[in-house]
């Protein structure tokens, strides 16, 4: 046996105090995963639940999740947005099965307990018992108080048409949670115009949820993995770029502006798979129609820890919701949207460019696969570690893309909160 | 509207300060006795599918046994959540110890 390390470490320890070498067990350990749900998804963090445009009318609702907990985002009769947990106060059943709908109230089918759109318990069948031969039989105890048996309500924050929720009612304001630098890019995308919903993609990716965050904090891979980008000259060495984080390094924005040189110039020379002979038929897939709200950048990818990614890739804008369901699996839900003042041509352009993304996207299909195969690697030797040392060992903003600083930043934060 | 008086019950079968269910032409009707008067409404709640004759009468308000919505039996008005839709009420007359309800 000698110096062979145990493959499944009994008491895993993160050596040193850096964040550039990430132990594989950080992606596979069941107890750590539960702690992540507790500390990132259920306490102290705003989680994405949806867009206001998904529930425009009173009674409109959308079933979604915060972490692994099923919740319902619903517009009440006063026009307010509520997020309630999808667990009946009686016997704990997840009563809502529809993904979207419109209802005047929520009723658990099991015993018909009945709740208002704000989650208040309204009625309990046979609360006062059943009359039989002139006597009343059974019923709830006299002191039963419906006021104490509503659905669990989450704290809600909305900004620019985006809805966040938290089980933690003591949480800081959303704006403080994002910090000024990330808020700037958030407000750039969600600048007050009404959003329109163009459609959804849903996929289950067999990998740890953090890998999705890392994927969008990793500007190293796009020009190497995504041959589709390179083939059509979309990811180029002359892209002006910037990586920024919030003060705690948990959220990030990858900002880039596509260079104006011709596709055949030498800037793509260092990237191996550029194929000059291939040409795309529908140019709307990759040409640029600049929009005033961009203020320059042609792509800004925002990672908000832990639950969501906001995408602007040229004219394609979407939210991507990370919904973990175990150490080695998460659901990834894409909501493609547009703006109310879009022309029909712009809407069509956004839809065409959406073909790059989603489970079978020309680009994003690659990410689902590498995440799956990364997880497979982690699971076969959890004692080992991944390396994120491109650009050094520390965490900080940069004005180039040749660095894994954002991943190191995320794990710096992860170690602090997880006390690992 | 045409009158359509139906004999639904003996007067002394309608309990005071309480409710019974009867049937008239295949329709569920609830009869209420309050302060010597008889009142009639549809027997099925406008909210969940429940019979109001299984509910609880408190003054002029009938409370549905299922979700505790209430109606005023004099005019059918929905009084509290979760009921939002009024219930239909019917004219009542007493003749020869029988209760007649005008189904219209």
mmCIF file of C-alpha atoms in Angstrom, chain A residues 106-273:
data_model
loop_
_atom_site.group_PDB
_atom_site.id
_atom_site.type_symbol
_atom_site.label_atom_id
_atom_site.label_comp_id
_atom_site.label_asym_id
_atom_site.label_seq_id
_atom_site.Cartn_x
_atom_site.Cartn_y
_atom_site.Cartn_z
ATOM 1 C CA UNK A 106 -54.233 27.225 -4.348
ATOM 2 C CA UNK A 107 -55.909 23.984 -3.313
ATOM 3 C CA UNK A 108 -54.027 20.918 -2.160
ATOM 4 C CA UNK A 109 -55.744 17.979 -3.866
ATOM 5 C CA UNK A 110 -55.104 15.611 -0.948
ATOM 6 C CA UNK A 111 -57.513 17.140 1.612
ATOM 7 C CA UNK A 112 -58.474 20.324 -0.234
ATOM 8 C CA UNK A 113 -56.770 22.716 2.135
ATOM 9 C CA UNK A 114 -57.228 26.023 0.468
ATOM 10 C CA UNK A 115 -54.838 28.997 0.315
ATOM 11 C CA UNK A 116 -55.007 32.537 -1.001
ATOM 12 C CA UNK A 117 -52.511 33.699 -3.643
ATOM 13 C CA UNK A 118 -50.495 35.268 -0.823
ATOM 14 C CA UNK A 119 -50.232 31.861 0.854
ATOM 15 C CA UNK A 120 -52.728 32.445 3.684
ATOM 16 C CA UNK A 121 -54.763 29.417 4.723
ATOM 17 C CA UNK A 122 -58.393 30.201 3.926
ATOM 18 C CA UNK A 123 -60.374 27.055 4.488
ATOM 19 C CA UNK A 124 -60.021 23.600 5.970
ATOM 20 C CA UNK A 125 -62.600 20.959 5.017
ATOM 21 C CA UNK A 126 -64.769 19.880 7.948
ATOM 22 C CA UNK A 127 -62.951 22.256 10.253
ATOM 23 C CA UNK A 128 -66.115 22.406 12.388
ATOM 24 C CA UNK A 129 -66.827 18.714 11.992
ATOM 25 C CA UNK A 130 -69.650 16.847 10.290
ATOM 26 C CA UNK A 131 -73.287 16.915 11.336
ATOM 27 C CA UNK A 132 -74.755 13.498 11.885
ATOM 28 C CA UNK A 133 -78.124 12.682 13.477
ATOM 29 C CA UNK A 134 -78.312 16.097 15.065
ATOM 30 C CA UNK A 135 -74.785 15.930 16.498
ATOM 31 C CA UNK A 136 -71.522 17.365 15.226
ATOM 32 C CA UNK A 137 -68.732 14.829 14.963
ATOM 33 C CA UNK A 138 -65.016 15.492 14.807
ATOM 34 C CA UNK A 139 -63.449 18.581 13.279
ATOM 35 C CA UNK A 140 -60.370 20.542 14.207
ATOM 36 C CA UNK A 141 -59.761 21.549 17.823
ATOM 37 C CA UNK A 142 -61.400 24.858 18.809
ATOM 38 C CA UNK A 143 -58.061 26.601 19.198
ATOM 39 C CA UNK A 144 -56.961 25.714 15.646
ATOM 40 C CA UNK A 145 -55.920 29.033 14.118
ATOM 41 C CA UNK A 146 -55.723 29.275 10.313
ATOM 42 C CA UNK A 147 -53.402 32.283 10.742
ATOM 43 C CA UNK A 148 -50.696 29.920 11.984
ATOM 44 C CA UNK A 149 -50.951 27.487 9.086
ATOM 45 C CA UNK A 150 -50.263 29.407 5.909
ATOM 46 C CA UNK A 151 -47.722 28.368 3.307
ATOM 47 C CA UNK A 152 -44.099 29.307 3.995
ATOM 48 C CA UNK A 153 -43.534 32.708 2.432
ATOM 49 C CA UNK A 154 -40.212 33.792 1.014
ATOM 50 C CA UNK A 155 -38.842 37.287 1.038
ATOM 51 C CA UNK A 156 -39.090 38.754 -2.474
ATOM 52 C CA UNK A 157 -36.997 41.358 -4.298
ATOM 53 C CA UNK A 158 -37.648 42.610 -7.813
ATOM 54 C CA UNK A 159 -35.499 44.837 -9.961
ATOM 55 C CA UNK A 160 -35.806 45.648 -13.653
ATOM 56 C CA UNK A 161 -38.435 42.904 -14.060
ATOM 57 C CA UNK A 162 -36.323 40.150 -12.456
ATOM 58 C CA UNK A 163 -37.645 38.344 -9.383
ATOM 59 C CA UNK A 164 -35.425 37.001 -6.603
ATOM 60 C CA UNK A 165 -36.502 35.242 -3.436
ATOM 61 C CA UNK A 166 -34.986 34.094 -0.171
ATOM 62 C CA UNK A 167 -36.095 31.881 2.707
ATOM 63 C CA UNK A 168 -33.911 34.126 4.865
ATOM 64 C CA UNK A 169 -36.028 37.106 5.916
ATOM 65 C CA UNK A 170 -33.020 38.799 7.493
ATOM 66 C CA UNK A 171 -31.138 38.962 4.181
ATOM 67 C CA UNK A 172 -29.450 42.169 2.995
ATOM 68 C CA UNK A 173 -31.103 44.235 0.227
ATOM 69 C CA UNK A 174 -30.659 42.802 -3.293
ATOM 70 C CA UNK A 175 -28.590 45.831 -4.339
ATOM 71 C CA UNK A 176 -26.108 45.251 -1.504
ATOM 72 C CA UNK A 177 -26.009 41.548 -2.309
ATOM 73 C CA UNK A 178 -24.963 42.323 -5.895
ATOM 74 C CA UNK A 179 -22.582 45.155 -5.071
ATOM 75 C CA UNK A 180 -22.159 48.306 -7.195
ATOM 76 C CA UNK A 181 -20.023 46.866 -10.018
ATOM 77 C CA UNK A 182 -22.256 43.894 -10.755
ATOM 78 C CA UNK A 183 -25.352 46.040 -10.236
ATOM 79 C CA UNK A 184 -24.078 48.318 -13.006
ATOM 80 C CA UNK A 185 -24.126 45.456 -15.519
ATOM 81 C CA UNK A 186 -27.396 44.121 -14.129
ATOM 82 C CA UNK A 187 -29.042 47.500 -14.724
ATOM 83 C CA UNK A 188 -27.497 47.699 -18.191
ATOM 84 C CA UNK A 189 -29.422 44.575 -19.226
ATOM 85 C CA UNK A 190 -32.557 45.097 -17.136
ATOM 86 C CA UNK A 191 -32.877 48.834 -17.588
ATOM 87 C CA UNK A 192 -36.590 49.163 -16.839
ATOM 88 C CA UNK A 193 -38.027 48.245 -20.226
ATOM 89 C CA UNK A 194 -40.753 45.608 -20.041
ATOM 90 C CA UNK A 195 -39.481 42.186 -20.973
ATOM 91 C CA UNK A 196 -41.169 39.774 -23.361
ATOM 92 C CA UNK A 197 -40.799 36.007 -23.007
ATOM 93 C CA UNK A 198 -39.586 34.289 -26.187
ATOM 94 C CA UNK A 199 -39.311 30.728 -24.906
ATOM 95 C CA UNK A 200 -37.615 28.168 -22.703
ATOM 96 C CA UNK A 201 -35.038 25.411 -22.822
ATOM 97 C CA UNK A 202 -34.727 22.859 -20.058
ATOM 98 C CA UNK A 203 -32.032 20.268 -19.603
ATOM 99 C CA UNK A 204 -30.714 18.002 -16.869
ATOM 100 C CA UNK A 205 -26.929 18.036 -16.744
ATOM 101 C CA UNK A 206 -25.285 15.124 -14.905
ATOM 102 C CA UNK A 207 -22.686 17.199 -13.076
ATOM 103 C CA UNK A 208 -22.259 19.257 -9.920
ATOM 104 C CA UNK A 209 -24.105 22.595 -9.988
ATOM 105 C CA UNK A 210 -20.922 24.618 -9.316
ATOM 106 C CA UNK A 211 -19.488 23.473 -12.631
ATOM 107 C CA UNK A 212 -22.087 25.606 -14.414
ATOM 108 C CA UNK A 213 -21.023 28.682 -12.471
ATOM 109 C CA UNK A 214 -17.397 27.869 -13.258
ATOM 110 C CA UNK A 215 -18.156 27.371 -16.928
ATOM 111 C CA UNK A 216 -19.345 30.974 -17.202
ATOM 112 C CA UNK A 217 -16.461 32.202 -15.053
ATOM 113 C CA UNK A 218 -13.994 30.533 -17.395
ATOM 114 C CA UNK A 219 -12.920 32.590 -20.429
ATOM 115 C CA UNK A 220 -10.107 30.076 -21.102
ATOM 116 C CA UNK A 221 -12.324 27.460 -22.760
ATOM 117 C CA UNK A 222 -14.565 29.226 -25.306
ATOM 118 C CA UNK A 223 -11.888 29.707 -27.954
ATOM 119 C CA UNK A 224 -10.654 26.136 -27.462
ATOM 120 C CA UNK A 225 -13.713 23.981 -26.751
ATOM 121 C CA UNK A 226 -16.323 25.739 -28.849
ATOM 122 C CA UNK A 227 -15.082 25.058 -32.351
ATOM 123 C CA UNK A 228 -18.288 26.588 -33.684
ATOM 124 C CA UNK A 229 -17.213 29.970 -32.326
ATOM 125 C CA UNK A 230 -13.779 29.654 -33.824
ATOM 126 C CA UNK A 231 -14.892 28.324 -37.180
ATOM 127 C CA UNK A 232 -16.904 31.469 -37.747
ATOM 128 C CA UNK A 233 -14.404 33.864 -36.231
ATOM 129 C CA UNK A 234 -16.551 34.697 -33.219
ATOM 130 C CA UNK A 235 -14.011 34.212 -30.449
ATOM 131 C CA UNK A 236 -10.950 36.134 -31.362
ATOM 132 C CA UNK A 237 -7.696 37.168 -29.805
ATOM 133 C CA UNK A 238 -8.398 40.822 -30.497
ATOM 134 C CA UNK A 239 -11.620 40.844 -28.482
ATOM 135 C CA UNK A 240 -11.372 43.648 -25.965
ATOM 136 C CA UNK A 241 -12.295 42.175 -22.644
ATOM 137 C CA UNK A 242 -12.661 42.678 -18.934
ATOM 138 C CA UNK A 243 -13.383 40.444 -15.959
ATOM 139 C CA UNK A 244 -14.936 41.978 -12.873
ATOM 140 C CA UNK A 245 -16.188 40.637 -9.554
ATOM 141 C CA UNK A 246 -18.074 41.905 -6.528
ATOM 142 C CA UNK A 247 -16.075 42.658 -3.380
ATOM 143 C CA UNK A 248 -16.514 39.074 -2.108
ATOM 144 C CA UNK A 249 -15.587 37.468 -5.475
ATOM 145 C CA UNK A 250 -18.826 35.497 -5.589
ATOM 146 C CA UNK A 251 -20.503 37.214 -8.545
ATOM 147 C CA UNK A 252 -18.762 38.098 -11.789
ATOM 148 C CA UNK A 253 -19.155 39.629 -15.212
ATOM 149 C CA UNK A 254 -17.184 38.644 -18.321
ATOM 150 C CA UNK A 255 -17.366 41.594 -20.627
ATOM 151 C CA UNK A 256 -16.121 41.522 -24.199
ATOM 152 C CA UNK A 257 -16.340 43.620 -27.315
ATOM 153 C CA UNK A 258 -15.859 41.858 -30.596
ATOM 154 C CA UNK A 259 -12.962 43.198 -32.648
ATOM 155 C CA UNK A 260 -13.722 44.918 -35.893
ATOM 156 C CA UNK A 261 -11.019 43.259 -38.014
ATOM 157 C CA UNK A 262 -12.127 41.029 -40.892
ATOM 158 C CA UNK A 263 -12.702 37.360 -40.119
ATOM 159 C CA UNK A 264 -9.662 36.387 -42.143
ATOM 160 C CA UNK A 265 -7.162 38.642 -40.417
ATOM 161 C CA UNK A 266 -4.320 37.088 -38.454
ATOM 162 C CA UNK A 267 -6.084 37.417 -35.097
ATOM 163 C CA UNK A 268 -7.583 33.956 -35.404
ATOM 164 C CA UNK A 269 -4.288 32.455 -36.562
ATOM 165 C CA UNK A 270 -3.383 31.131 -33.112
ATOM 166 C CA UNK A 271 -6.629 29.227 -32.807
ATOM 167 C CA UNK A 272 -6.326 25.853 -34.451
ATOM 168 C CA UNK A 273 -9.707 25.048 -35.901
#
